[in-house]
Coordinates of C-alpha atoms in Angstrom, one line a residue:
M1 CA -15.7 1.3 59.9
T2 CA -14.6 -1.8 58.3
S3 CA -13.2 -2.2 54.8
R4 CA -15.1 -3.5 51.8
I5 CA -15.1 -7.3 51.7
E6 CA -12.8 -7.2 48.6
D7 CA -10.4 -5.0 50.3
Y8 CA -9.2 -7.9 52.6
A9 CA -6.3 -10.4 52.0
L10 CA -6.4 -13.8 53.3
I11 CA -3.3 -15.4 55.3
G12 CA -3.5 -18.8 57.1
D13 CA -1.9 -21.9 58.2
M14 CA -4.3 -24.7 57.4
Q15 CA -5.7 -24.5 61.0
T16 CA -7.2 -21.0 61.0
A17 CA -7.0 -17.8 58.8
A18 CA -6.8 -14.1 59.3
L19 CA -8.0 -11.2 57.1
V20 CA -6.0 -8.2 56.7
G21 CA -7.3 -4.9 55.1
R22 CA -5.4 -2.6 52.9
D23 CA -4.8 -0.4 55.7
G24 CA -2.8 -3.0 57.5
S25 CA -5.6 -3.8 59.8
M26 CA -6.0 -7.6 60.8
D27 CA -9.8 -7.5 61.5
W28 CA -10.6 -11.2 61.6
L29 CA -8.7 -14.2 63.4
C30 CA -10.1 -17.0 65.2
L31 CA -7.9 -19.0 67.5
P32 CA -6.9 -21.8 67.5
R33 CA -9.1 -23.1 64.7
F34 CA -11.2 -21.8 61.9
D35 CA -14.5 -22.3 64.1
S36 CA -13.0 -21.1 67.4
P37 CA -14.0 -17.8 68.9
A38 CA -12.5 -14.8 67.2
V39 CA -9.7 -12.8 69.0
F40 CA -10.0 -10.1 66.2
A41 CA -13.8 -9.5 65.3
G42 CA -13.4 -5.9 64.2
L43 CA -14.9 -7.2 60.9
L44 CA -18.3 -7.6 62.3
G45 CA -18.0 -4.4 64.3
S46 CA -15.3 -1.9 65.1
E47 CA -11.6 -2.1 65.9
E48 CA -12.7 -2.1 69.5
H49 CA -13.9 -5.7 69.0
G50 CA -10.5 -6.7 68.2
S51 CA -7.9 -5.6 65.5
W52 CA -4.2 -5.4 64.8
R53 CA -3.0 -2.7 62.6
V54 CA 0.6 -2.4 61.5
A55 CA 1.1 0.6 59.0
P56 CA 2.7 4.0 58.6
L57 CA 1.8 6.4 61.5
S58 CA 0.3 8.6 58.8
G59 CA -2.4 5.8 58.2
G60 CA -4.2 5.4 55.0
P61 CA -4.5 2.2 52.5
A62 CA -1.5 0.3 51.1
T63 CA -0.2 1.9 47.7
R64 CA 0.0 -1.6 46.5
R65 CA 0.0 -5.3 47.7
R66 CA 0.4 -8.6 46.3
Y67 CA 1.2 -12.4 47.2
R68 CA 4.9 -13.4 47.1
G69 CA 4.8 -15.7 44.1
D70 CA 2.6 -18.6 44.4
S71 CA 2.3 -18.5 48.2
L72 CA 0.1 -17.1 50.9
I73 CA 2.7 -14.6 52.1
L74 CA 1.2 -11.1 51.8
E75 CA 3.3 -8.0 50.9
S76 CA 1.8 -4.5 51.2
E77 CA 3.7 -1.4 50.5
W78 CA 3.1 2.2 51.5
E79 CA 4.6 5.2 49.7
T80 CA 4.4 8.1 52.1
P81 CA 6.0 11.5 51.9
R82 CA 8.7 10.5 54.1
G83 CA 9.4 7.2 52.3
T84 CA 8.4 3.7 51.8
I85 CA 7.9 0.7 54.0
R86 CA 6.9 -2.9 53.3
V87 CA 4.7 -5.1 55.5
I88 CA 5.0 -9.0 55.1
D89 CA 2.1 -10.8 56.7
F90 CA 2.0 -14.7 56.9
M91 CA 1.1 -17.7 59.1
P92 CA 3.6 -20.7 59.1
P93 CA 1.9 -23.9 58.0
A94 CA 0.4 -25.9 60.4
D95 CA 2.5 -29.0 59.7
A96 CA 5.8 -26.9 59.8
L97 CA 5.0 -26.1 63.4
V98 CA 5.6 -27.6 66.7
G99 CA 2.9 -26.3 68.8
A100 CA 0.0 -23.8 67.9
P101 CA -1.0 -21.0 65.3
V102 CA 1.5 -18.1 64.9
V103 CA 0.9 -14.9 63.1
V104 CA 4.0 -13.2 61.9
R105 CA 4.3 -9.5 60.7
I106 CA 7.7 -8.4 59.5
V107 CA 8.1 -4.5 58.8
E108 CA 10.9 -3.5 56.4
G109 CA 12.2 0.1 55.6
V110 CA 12.5 0.5 51.7
S111 CA 13.4 4.1 51.3
G112 CA 13.4 7.2 53.4
R113 CA 12.6 7.3 57.1
V114 CA 9.1 6.3 58.0
P115 CA 7.3 6.4 61.3
V116 CA 5.4 3.0 61.9
R117 CA 2.9 2.0 64.6
S118 CA 1.7 -1.5 65.7
E119 CA -1.7 -1.0 67.5
L120 CA -2.9 -4.5 69.0
R121 CA -6.5 -4.9 70.5
M122 CA -6.9 -8.4 71.6
R123 CA -10.6 -9.1 72.3
F124 CA -11.6 -12.7 73.0
H125 CA -14.9 -14.4 72.4
Y126 CA -15.9 -12.5 69.3
G127 CA -15.0 -9.0 70.8
K128 CA -17.0 -9.7 74.2
V129 CA -14.0 -10.2 76.5
V130 CA -11.2 -8.1 77.3
P131 CA -8.2 -10.3 78.4
W132 CA -6.0 -9.8 81.3
V133 CA -2.5 -8.5 79.8
R134 CA 0.8 -8.7 81.6
R135 CA 4.4 -8.4 80.8
E136 CA 6.7 -11.3 81.5
A137 CA 10.1 -10.8 83.1
D138 CA 11.7 -11.7 79.7
G139 CA 9.9 -9.0 78.0
R140 CA 7.3 -11.0 76.3
T141 CA 3.4 -10.0 76.6
V142 CA 0.7 -12.4 77.3
A143 CA -3.0 -12.0 77.1
V144 CA -5.2 -14.5 79.1
A145 CA -9.0 -15.1 79.1
G146 CA -10.3 -18.5 80.3
P147 CA -8.5 -21.5 78.4
D148 CA -7.0 -19.0 75.8
A149 CA -3.6 -17.2 76.1
V150 CA -2.1 -15.4 73.2
W151 CA 1.6 -14.5 73.4
F152 CA 3.0 -11.2 71.8
D153 CA 6.8 -11.0 70.9
S154 CA 8.7 -8.2 69.2
D155 CA 12.0 -7.0 68.7
T156 CA 11.1 -3.5 69.5
E157 CA 9.6 -1.7 72.6
T158 CA 5.9 -1.8 73.5
Y159 CA 3.9 0.0 75.8
G160 CA 0.1 -0.3 77.0
R161 CA -2.4 2.3 76.9
G162 CA -6.3 2.2 76.8
L163 CA -6.5 -1.6 76.7
T164 CA -4.1 -1.5 73.7
T165 CA -0.6 -2.7 73.2
Y166 CA 1.4 -0.2 71.1
S167 CA 4.8 -0.1 69.3
D168 CA 6.2 2.9 67.6
V169 CA 9.4 3.0 65.6
T170 CA 10.9 4.7 62.6
L171 CA 12.4 2.5 59.9
G172 CA 15.0 3.6 57.3
E173 CA 16.1 1.8 54.3
G174 CA 17.3 -1.8 55.1
D175 CA 15.8 -1.5 58.9
R176 CA 13.4 -4.4 59.9
V177 CA 11.2 -5.1 63.0
T178 CA 9.2 -8.1 63.7
F179 CA 6.1 -9.1 65.4
T180 CA 4.6 -12.5 66.4
L181 CA 1.4 -13.4 67.8
T182 CA 1.1 -16.9 69.1
W183 CA -1.9 -18.9 70.7
H184 CA -1.4 -21.2 73.5
P185 CA -3.5 -23.0 76.0
S186 CA -3.5 -20.9 79.1
H187 CA -2.9 -23.6 81.6
V188 CA 0.4 -24.7 80.0
E189 CA 3.9 -23.1 80.1
G190 CA 4.3 -20.4 77.3
P191 CA 5.4 -21.4 73.7
L192 CA 8.8 -20.7 72.3
R193 CA 9.5 -17.6 70.6
T194 CA 9.1 -17.9 66.8
D195 CA 12.3 -17.0 64.6
A196 CA 10.3 -14.7 62.3
L197 CA 12.8 -14.8 59.5
A198 CA 13.4 -18.6 59.6
A199 CA 9.6 -19.0 59.6
L200 CA 9.3 -16.9 56.5
A201 CA 11.9 -19.0 54.7
D202 CA 10.1 -22.2 55.6
T203 CA 6.6 -20.9 54.6
E204 CA 7.6 -19.8 51.3
A205 CA 9.5 -23.2 50.8
F206 CA 6.2 -24.9 51.8
W207 CA 4.0 -23.2 49.3
T208 CA 6.7 -23.5 46.3
D209 CA 7.0 -27.1 46.9
W210 CA 3.1 -27.7 47.3
M211 CA 2.7 -26.0 44.0
T212 CA 5.0 -28.1 42.1
R213 CA 2.0 -30.8 42.1
C214 CA 0.0 -28.7 40.2
T215 CA -0.9 -30.3 36.7
Y216 CA -2.8 -27.4 35.0
Q217 CA -1.2 -25.9 32.1
G218 CA -3.3 -23.5 30.3
P219 CA -4.1 -19.7 29.5
W220 CA -5.8 -19.2 32.9
R221 CA -2.9 -20.5 35.2
E222 CA -2.6 -17.5 37.3
P223 CA -6.4 -17.5 38.6
V224 CA -6.3 -21.3 38.8
V225 CA -3.1 -21.3 40.9
R226 CA -4.6 -18.6 43.2
S227 CA -7.8 -20.6 43.6
L228 CA -5.9 -23.7 44.6
I229 CA -3.9 -21.9 47.1
T230 CA -7.1 -20.4 48.7
L231 CA -8.5 -23.9 48.7
K232 CA -5.5 -25.3 50.3
A233 CA -5.7 -22.6 52.8
L234 CA -9.2 -23.4 53.8
T235 CA -8.3 -27.1 54.5
Y236 CA -7.8 -27.8 58.3
A237 CA -4.5 -29.8 58.2
P238 CA -4.9 -31.9 61.3
T239 CA -8.0 -33.8 59.9
G240 CA -8.3 -33.0 56.2
G241 CA -11.7 -31.2 56.7
I242 CA -12.4 -28.3 54.1
V243 CA -14.3 -25.2 55.5
A244 CA -16.6 -23.3 53.1
A245 CA -15.1 -20.0 54.1
P246 CA -13.2 -18.8 57.2
T247 CA -15.6 -16.1 58.1
T248 CA -19.3 -15.7 59.5
S249 CA -22.0 -13.3 58.9
L250 CA -20.7 -11.4 56.1
P251 CA -23.9 -10.4 54.5
E252 CA -25.3 -11.6 51.2
D253 CA -27.5 -8.6 51.2
V254 CA -25.7 -5.6 52.9
G255 CA -27.8 -4.4 55.8
G256 CA -30.0 -7.5 55.8
V257 CA -30.5 -10.8 57.7
R258 CA -28.9 -13.2 55.2
N259 CA -25.8 -13.7 57.4
W260 CA -24.5 -17.2 58.0
D261 CA -21.7 -19.0 59.8
Y262 CA -19.5 -20.8 57.1
R263 CA -16.5 -22.0 59.2
Y264 CA -17.6 -25.5 58.9
T265 CA -17.1 -28.6 56.5
W266 CA -20.1 -28.7 54.1
L267 CA -20.0 -32.2 52.4
R268 CA -21.1 -30.6 49.3
D269 CA -18.6 -27.9 49.2
A270 CA -15.9 -30.2 50.4
A271 CA -16.6 -32.9 47.6
M272 CA -16.7 -30.2 44.9
T273 CA -13.4 -28.9 46.3
L274 CA -12.0 -32.5 46.2
G275 CA -13.1 -32.9 42.6
A276 CA -11.1 -29.6 41.5
L277 CA -8.0 -30.8 43.7
L278 CA -8.1 -34.3 42.2
K279 CA -8.4 -32.7 38.4
T280 CA -5.3 -30.6 39.2
G281 CA -2.9 -33.1 40.7
F282 CA -3.5 -32.8 44.4
V283 CA -4.4 -36.6 45.5
D284 CA -2.9 -36.3 48.9
E285 CA -5.8 -33.8 49.9
A286 CA -8.4 -36.0 48.4
K287 CA -7.0 -39.0 50.4
A288 CA -7.1 -36.6 53.8
W289 CA -10.7 -35.7 52.9
R290 CA -11.7 -39.3 52.3
E291 CA -10.2 -40.3 55.7
W292 CA -12.0 -37.1 57.5
L293 CA -15.3 -38.3 55.9
L294 CA -14.9 -41.7 57.1
R295 CA -14.4 -40.6 60.6
A296 CA -17.2 -38.0 60.5
V297 CA -19.9 -40.4 59.2
A298 CA -18.7 -43.4 61.2
G299 CA -21.3 -45.3 63.1
D300 CA -24.1 -43.5 61.7
P301 CA -24.1 -43.2 57.9
E302 CA -27.8 -43.1 57.7
N303 CA -28.1 -39.9 59.7
L304 CA -25.6 -38.1 57.4
Q305 CA -25.5 -34.3 58.1
I306 CA -24.9 -31.9 55.4
M307 CA -22.0 -30.3 57.4
Y308 CA -19.7 -31.0 60.4
G309 CA -17.1 -29.2 62.4
V310 CA -13.6 -29.4 61.0
G311 CA -12.8 -32.2 63.4
G312 CA -15.8 -34.0 62.4
E313 CA -18.2 -32.6 65.3
R314 CA -22.0 -33.0 64.8
R315 CA -23.4 -30.3 66.9
L316 CA -23.1 -26.9 65.5
T317 CA -25.7 -25.1 67.7
E318 CA -26.8 -21.7 66.4
Y319 CA -26.9 -18.6 68.4
E320 CA -26.7 -14.8 67.9
A321 CA -23.6 -12.6 69.1
T322 CA -26.0 -9.8 70.2
W323 CA -23.0 -7.6 71.1
L324 CA -21.6 -7.2 67.5
P325 CA -23.5 -4.8 65.3
G326 CA -22.4 -6.7 62.3
Y327 CA -20.7 -5.9 59.1
E328 CA -21.8 -2.5 57.8
G329 CA -25.0 -2.9 60.4
S330 CA -26.0 -6.3 58.8
H331 CA -27.1 -8.4 61.9
P332 CA -28.0 -10.7 63.5
V333 CA -24.3 -12.2 63.6
R334 CA -24.6 -15.8 63.6
I335 CA -22.2 -18.4 65.5
G336 CA -23.0 -21.9 64.7
N337 CA -25.4 -23.2 61.7
A338 CA -28.8 -24.6 62.4
A339 CA -28.8 -25.9 58.7
A340 CA -26.7 -28.8 59.8
E341 CA -29.9 -30.4 60.9
Q342 CA -31.6 -30.0 57.5
F343 CA -32.2 -33.0 55.2
Q344 CA -30.5 -32.3 51.7
L345 CA -30.7 -35.1 49.5
D346 CA -28.2 -33.8 46.8
V347 CA -25.6 -34.4 49.3
Y348 CA -25.6 -38.3 49.0
G349 CA -25.0 -37.6 45.3
E350 CA -22.1 -35.2 45.8
V351 CA -20.4 -37.5 48.3
I352 CA -20.8 -40.5 46.3
D353 CA -19.6 -38.8 43.1
A354 CA -16.5 -37.4 45.0
L355 CA -15.6 -41.1 46.0
H356 CA -16.0 -41.9 42.3
L357 CA -13.6 -39.1 41.4
G358 CA -11.0 -40.3 43.7
R359 CA -11.0 -43.9 42.2
Q360 CA -10.9 -42.4 38.6
A361 CA -7.9 -40.3 39.7
G362 CA -6.0 -43.4 40.9
M363 CA -6.5 -43.2 44.7
E364 CA -6.0 -46.8 46.2
G365 CA -9.1 -48.8 47.1
N366 CA -10.3 -48.6 50.5
D367 CA -12.8 -51.2 51.8
H368 CA -14.3 -48.7 54.4
A369 CA -15.0 -46.2 51.8
H370 CA -16.6 -49.0 49.5
A371 CA -18.6 -50.1 52.4
L372 CA -19.7 -46.4 53.4
Q373 CA -20.7 -45.8 49.7
L374 CA -23.0 -48.8 49.9
K375 CA -24.5 -47.8 53.2
L376 CA -25.1 -44.2 51.8
M377 CA -26.7 -45.6 48.6
D378 CA -28.8 -48.0 50.7
Y379 CA -30.3 -45.0 52.8
M380 CA -30.7 -42.8 49.7
E381 CA -32.7 -45.4 47.9
Q382 CA -35.2 -45.4 50.6
H383 CA -35.5 -41.7 50.8
W384 CA -35.0 -40.4 47.4
R385 CA -38.8 -39.9 47.0
D386 CA -38.8 -37.5 50.1
P387 CA -39.1 -33.8 50.1
D388 CA -35.9 -31.8 51.3
E389 CA -34.5 -28.5 51.9
G390 CA -32.4 -28.4 48.7
I391 CA -29.0 -27.2 47.8
W392 CA -29.7 -23.6 48.9
E393 CA -30.7 -24.8 52.6
V394 CA -34.1 -22.9 52.4
R395 CA -35.6 -22.3 55.7
G396 CA -38.9 -22.5 54.5
P397 CA -41.1 -25.9 53.8
R398 CA -39.4 -29.0 52.1
R399 CA -40.1 -29.6 48.6
H400 CA -39.3 -32.0 45.9
F401 CA -36.4 -29.9 44.3
V402 CA -35.1 -31.0 40.9
H403 CA -31.6 -30.7 41.7
S404 CA -32.0 -32.9 44.8
K405 CA -33.5 -35.7 42.4
V406 CA -30.9 -35.2 39.7
M407 CA -28.2 -35.8 42.3
A408 CA -29.9 -38.7 43.8
W409 CA -29.8 -40.2 40.2
V410 CA -26.0 -39.3 40.4
A411 CA -25.5 -41.3 43.6
V412 CA -27.3 -44.4 41.8
D413 CA -25.4 -44.0 38.7
R414 CA -21.7 -43.7 40.3
T415 CA -22.5 -46.8 42.5
I416 CA -23.5 -48.7 39.5
R417 CA -20.2 -47.7 37.9
M418 CA -18.3 -48.7 41.0
L419 CA -19.8 -52.1 41.1
V420 CA -18.9 -52.7 37.4
E421 CA -15.4 -51.8 38.0
E422 CA -15.2 -53.5 41.2
P423 CA -17.4 -56.4 41.4
M424 CA -18.2 -57.5 45.1
D425 CA -19.6 -61.0 45.1
S426 CA -22.0 -63.3 43.5
D427 CA -24.8 -60.9 44.3
T428 CA -23.3 -58.1 42.2
E429 CA -25.1 -58.8 39.2
K430 CA -28.6 -58.9 40.9
M431 CA -27.7 -55.7 42.8
L432 CA -26.7 -53.9 39.4
E433 CA -29.8 -54.9 37.8
H434 CA -31.8 -53.3 40.7
L435 CA -30.0 -50.2 40.9
K436 CA -30.2 -49.7 37.2
G437 CA -34.1 -49.9 37.6
V438 CA -33.8 -47.1 40.4
R439 CA -31.7 -44.9 38.1
E440 CA -34.3 -45.2 35.3
E441 CA -37.1 -44.6 37.9
I442 CA -35.4 -41.4 39.0
H443 CA -34.6 -40.2 35.6
R444 CA -38.3 -40.8 34.3
E445 CA -39.8 -39.0 37.4
V446 CA -37.4 -35.9 37.0
C447 CA -38.4 -35.6 33.3
A448 CA -42.1 -36.0 34.0
Y449 CA -42.6 -33.8 37.1
G450 CA -39.6 -31.5 37.0
Y451 CA -40.0 -30.2 33.3
D452 CA -42.2 -27.6 32.0
A453 CA -42.8 -28.6 28.4
E454 CA -44.6 -25.5 27.5
R455 CA -41.7 -23.3 28.4
N456 CA -39.1 -25.9 27.5
T457 CA -37.2 -25.7 30.9
F458 CA -36.6 -27.6 34.0
T459 CA -38.0 -25.9 36.9
Q460 CA -37.0 -25.4 40.7
Y461 CA -39.2 -28.1 42.2
Y462 CA -42.0 -30.5 41.1
G463 CA -44.9 -28.6 39.9
S464 CA -43.4 -25.1 40.1
T465 CA -42.8 -22.3 37.4
E466 CA -39.7 -20.9 39.2
L467 CA -36.2 -21.4 37.9
D468 CA -33.1 -22.5 39.8
A469 CA -29.5 -22.0 38.8
S470 CA -28.8 -25.5 40.1
L471 CA -30.4 -26.9 37.0
L472 CA -27.4 -25.8 35.2
L473 CA -25.6 -28.9 36.7
I474 CA -27.9 -31.4 34.7
P475 CA -25.5 -31.6 31.7
Q476 CA -22.4 -31.4 33.8
V477 CA -23.1 -34.4 35.9
G478 CA -24.3 -36.4 32.9
F479 CA -28.1 -36.6 33.7
L480 CA -28.9 -35.6 30.1
P481 CA -26.5 -34.7 27.3
P482 CA -25.8 -31.0 26.6
E483 CA -27.4 -31.1 23.2
D484 CA -30.8 -32.2 24.6
K485 CA -33.3 -29.5 23.7
R486 CA -34.5 -29.7 27.4
V487 CA -31.1 -28.8 28.5
I488 CA -30.6 -25.9 25.9
G489 CA -34.0 -24.6 27.0
T490 CA -33.0 -24.6 30.6
I491 CA -29.8 -22.7 29.8
E492 CA -31.8 -20.2 27.7
A493 CA -34.5 -19.8 30.3
I494 CA -32.1 -19.2 33.1
Q495 CA -30.1 -16.5 30.9
R496 CA -33.5 -14.7 30.4
E497 CA -34.9 -14.9 33.8
L498 CA -32.2 -15.3 36.4
T499 CA -29.4 -13.1 35.4
E500 CA -28.6 -9.5 36.0
D501 CA -25.9 -7.8 34.1
G502 CA -25.1 -11.1 32.7
F503 CA -24.5 -12.8 36.2
V504 CA -26.7 -15.5 37.5
R505 CA -28.8 -15.4 40.6
R506 CA -29.6 -18.8 42.6
Y507 CA -33.5 -18.3 42.4
P508 CA -35.7 -15.5 42.5
T509 CA -36.1 -13.5 45.8
N510 CA -38.8 -11.2 46.7
G511 CA -37.4 -8.1 48.3
T512 CA -38.9 -7.1 51.4
S513 CA -41.4 -10.0 51.6
V514 CA -40.5 -13.4 52.7
G515 CA -39.7 -15.6 49.6
L516 CA -39.3 -19.4 49.0
D517 CA -36.1 -19.5 51.2
G518 CA -38.1 -18.3 54.3
L519 CA -36.3 -15.0 54.3
P520 CA -36.9 -11.5 53.4
G521 CA -34.5 -9.2 51.3
D522 CA -32.6 -10.0 48.2
E523 CA -29.1 -11.2 47.4
G524 CA -26.4 -10.7 44.9
A525 CA -25.5 -12.6 41.7
F526 CA -24.2 -16.1 43.0
L527 CA -20.6 -16.5 41.6
A528 CA -20.6 -20.4 41.5
C529 CA -23.9 -20.4 39.4
S530 CA -22.4 -17.8 37.0
F531 CA -19.4 -20.2 36.4
W532 CA -21.9 -23.0 35.9
L533 CA -23.4 -20.9 33.0
A534 CA -20.1 -20.4 31.5
D535 CA -19.4 -24.4 31.7
D536 CA -22.7 -25.0 30.2
L537 CA -22.3 -22.5 27.3
A538 CA -18.9 -24.1 26.5
M539 CA -20.6 -27.6 26.5
I540 CA -23.3 -26.7 24.0
G541 CA -20.8 -25.1 21.6
R542 CA -21.3 -21.4 22.4
V543 CA -17.5 -21.2 23.4
E544 CA -16.8 -17.6 22.8
E545 CA -19.8 -16.6 24.8
A546 CA -18.7 -18.9 27.5
R547 CA -15.1 -17.4 27.4
E548 CA -16.3 -13.9 27.4
L549 CA -18.4 -14.7 30.6
F550 CA -15.5 -16.3 32.4
E551 CA -13.2 -13.4 31.7
R552 CA -16.1 -11.1 33.2
L553 CA -16.2 -13.3 36.3
L554 CA -12.4 -13.3 36.6
A555 CA -12.5 -9.6 36.6
L556 CA -14.7 -9.4 39.7
R557 CA -11.9 -11.0 41.7
N558 CA -10.2 -8.4 44.1
D559 CA -6.5 -7.3 43.2
L560 CA -5.2 -10.6 45.1
G561 CA -7.4 -12.9 43.0
L562 CA -10.0 -13.6 45.8
L563 CA -13.6 -13.9 45.4
A564 CA -16.6 -13.8 48.1
E565 CA -19.9 -15.9 47.7
E566 CA -21.6 -13.5 45.5
W567 CA -21.4 -10.2 43.3
D568 CA -23.9 -7.3 43.9
P569 CA -24.7 -5.8 40.5
R570 CA -26.3 -2.8 42.3
L571 CA -23.6 -1.9 44.5
Q572 CA -20.8 -3.2 42.2
R573 CA -19.0 -5.1 45.0
Q574 CA -18.5 -8.5 46.6
V575 CA -20.9 -9.9 49.2
G576 CA -21.2 -12.9 51.3
N577 CA -18.5 -14.8 53.3
F578 CA -15.0 -14.4 52.1
P579 CA -13.1 -16.0 50.4
Q580 CA -15.5 -18.7 49.4
A581 CA -14.5 -22.2 48.4
F582 CA -17.8 -22.5 46.5
S583 CA -16.6 -19.8 44.1
H584 CA -13.1 -20.8 43.6
V585 CA -14.0 -24.4 42.8
P586 CA -16.2 -23.5 39.8
L587 CA -13.4 -20.9 38.6
I588 CA -11.0 -24.0 38.5
D589 CA -13.6 -26.2 36.8
T590 CA -14.5 -23.8 34.2
A591 CA -10.9 -23.0 33.4
L592 CA -10.3 -26.7 32.9
R593 CA -13.4 -27.1 30.5
L594 CA -12.5 -24.2 28.4
T595 CA -8.9 -25.1 28.2
A596 CA -9.9 -28.5 27.1
T597 CA -12.7 -27.1 24.7
L598 CA -10.2 -24.6 23.0
R599 CA -7.8 -27.5 22.5
T600 CA -10.2 -30.3 21.5
G601 CA -13.6 -28.9 21.0
P602 CA -16.5 -29.1 23.4
V603 CA -16.1 -31.6 26.3
V604 CA -19.6 -33.1 26.8
A605 CA -19.7 -34.0 30.5
A606 CA -17.6 -34.0 33.8
E607 CA -16.5 -37.5 34.5

């Protein structure tokens, strides 16, 4: 049986990522990219679907674990009756490598003499394919299946049994053994061996250097730094694309069907991630994402997708991995994501706002980015009146979602600001007058059709009575000031009707019956929405209440500071894909707002 979601740790190299449980089992790893087939898929089945355990022979969870400083180097220690060992897990960063992804595991004896076992089961294509494993003349082990080869190196003896590669060793104080696993194309000569100790030093230096750019200084520096490191780990270094999460099909409803593949670049999530990075001093990542965006959208900005592959791929065909039983029986396991074909109007606002934030942060001008924004604006202007699937990617009918219209307003507003700051030509004034008219028209329509005057709250979509947590973004994007009675009414309505144990759900779900989103079942409280509520409370002057909620949210992080997509108040556990950028981004944003509020008073809107 797999571990609880929050029992996993993340390691990665900005090309792909692995999840390591408290028991020392690496149960998830896709090679060579985030969205490649997994070689360890035990997370969605059992150890027989691929896993790699390095732990004391006696087994059991680690006594303690931590990340080494401000890095992604995991250290796990086991105290046993026979002594103590430490396992150090990491992946050397992509831009520090000559070649392909490498996983390094170093085992150190701390005290006594402890028997240790490495138990490696490689299963390609999400646990479906057993590779052909052979021992080379130089003692290296290589596993091959089709185009993929994985090379296993160790400075201790290994043996094979039952389609598994083992190594048994007893470590005393000061003893050390190393293991490395390297992906390589199967049709070319094998990679060079990795010097594990040199790679450790290089990896620690990389993270130490990267964190020197962080500009945040405040009472929540530790959670902010860990969130920034997590967001960096979810960035695909070769292109600058940012994945929503490194996993697929971790359930929003344990045992249910709300299981999705998040190993792609959502423009919305990436744009929000970009904003958090820019606000904390990481401009290089913003530049890389902007270049990724220009390449991904090139040639067809009118058909902007809501998500792409990390290289900018458009086709993300969804299918079910029927041979995998799913995390705790949650199936189907989905590979690919059919939501890539949806129309989500709000994405135009998020992308244009991200470009605006980049200019505010001092990124040098880019004529292509300027032209892209105007192209996107042209298309959005023609289609803002259309219904869409909305921010939550409902698999039911399209509707006029209020949040989508608000973000259409944001797209127009930020384009107006761009033209004011960077006039184009003699037609700029005429264009500005036209866009101001469009902005006012959208604003009037939203306030007329998306607002329930009797209940004093905005609603999920035009004419509905339901609420939606995305409405919490109305004051944050500047659509209305926080002191507006309609904003305060919406915040209070969401607190009354969409919270459970103080945490916020995205929208109402209907248990066993099919709801608005076209799916049966329920889901947990959505962590991003709960952070948004804390933001709004700070904006309307309820700072202590905001701070209390923020601290409660921080307490939901696992022992390593990581968050999944949701929190299930009934089961008291994290649910959804893990770790989730869409949870760590608003954590950073809320920390920034609360820090500024405590210093100077309420900050009325995010610029």
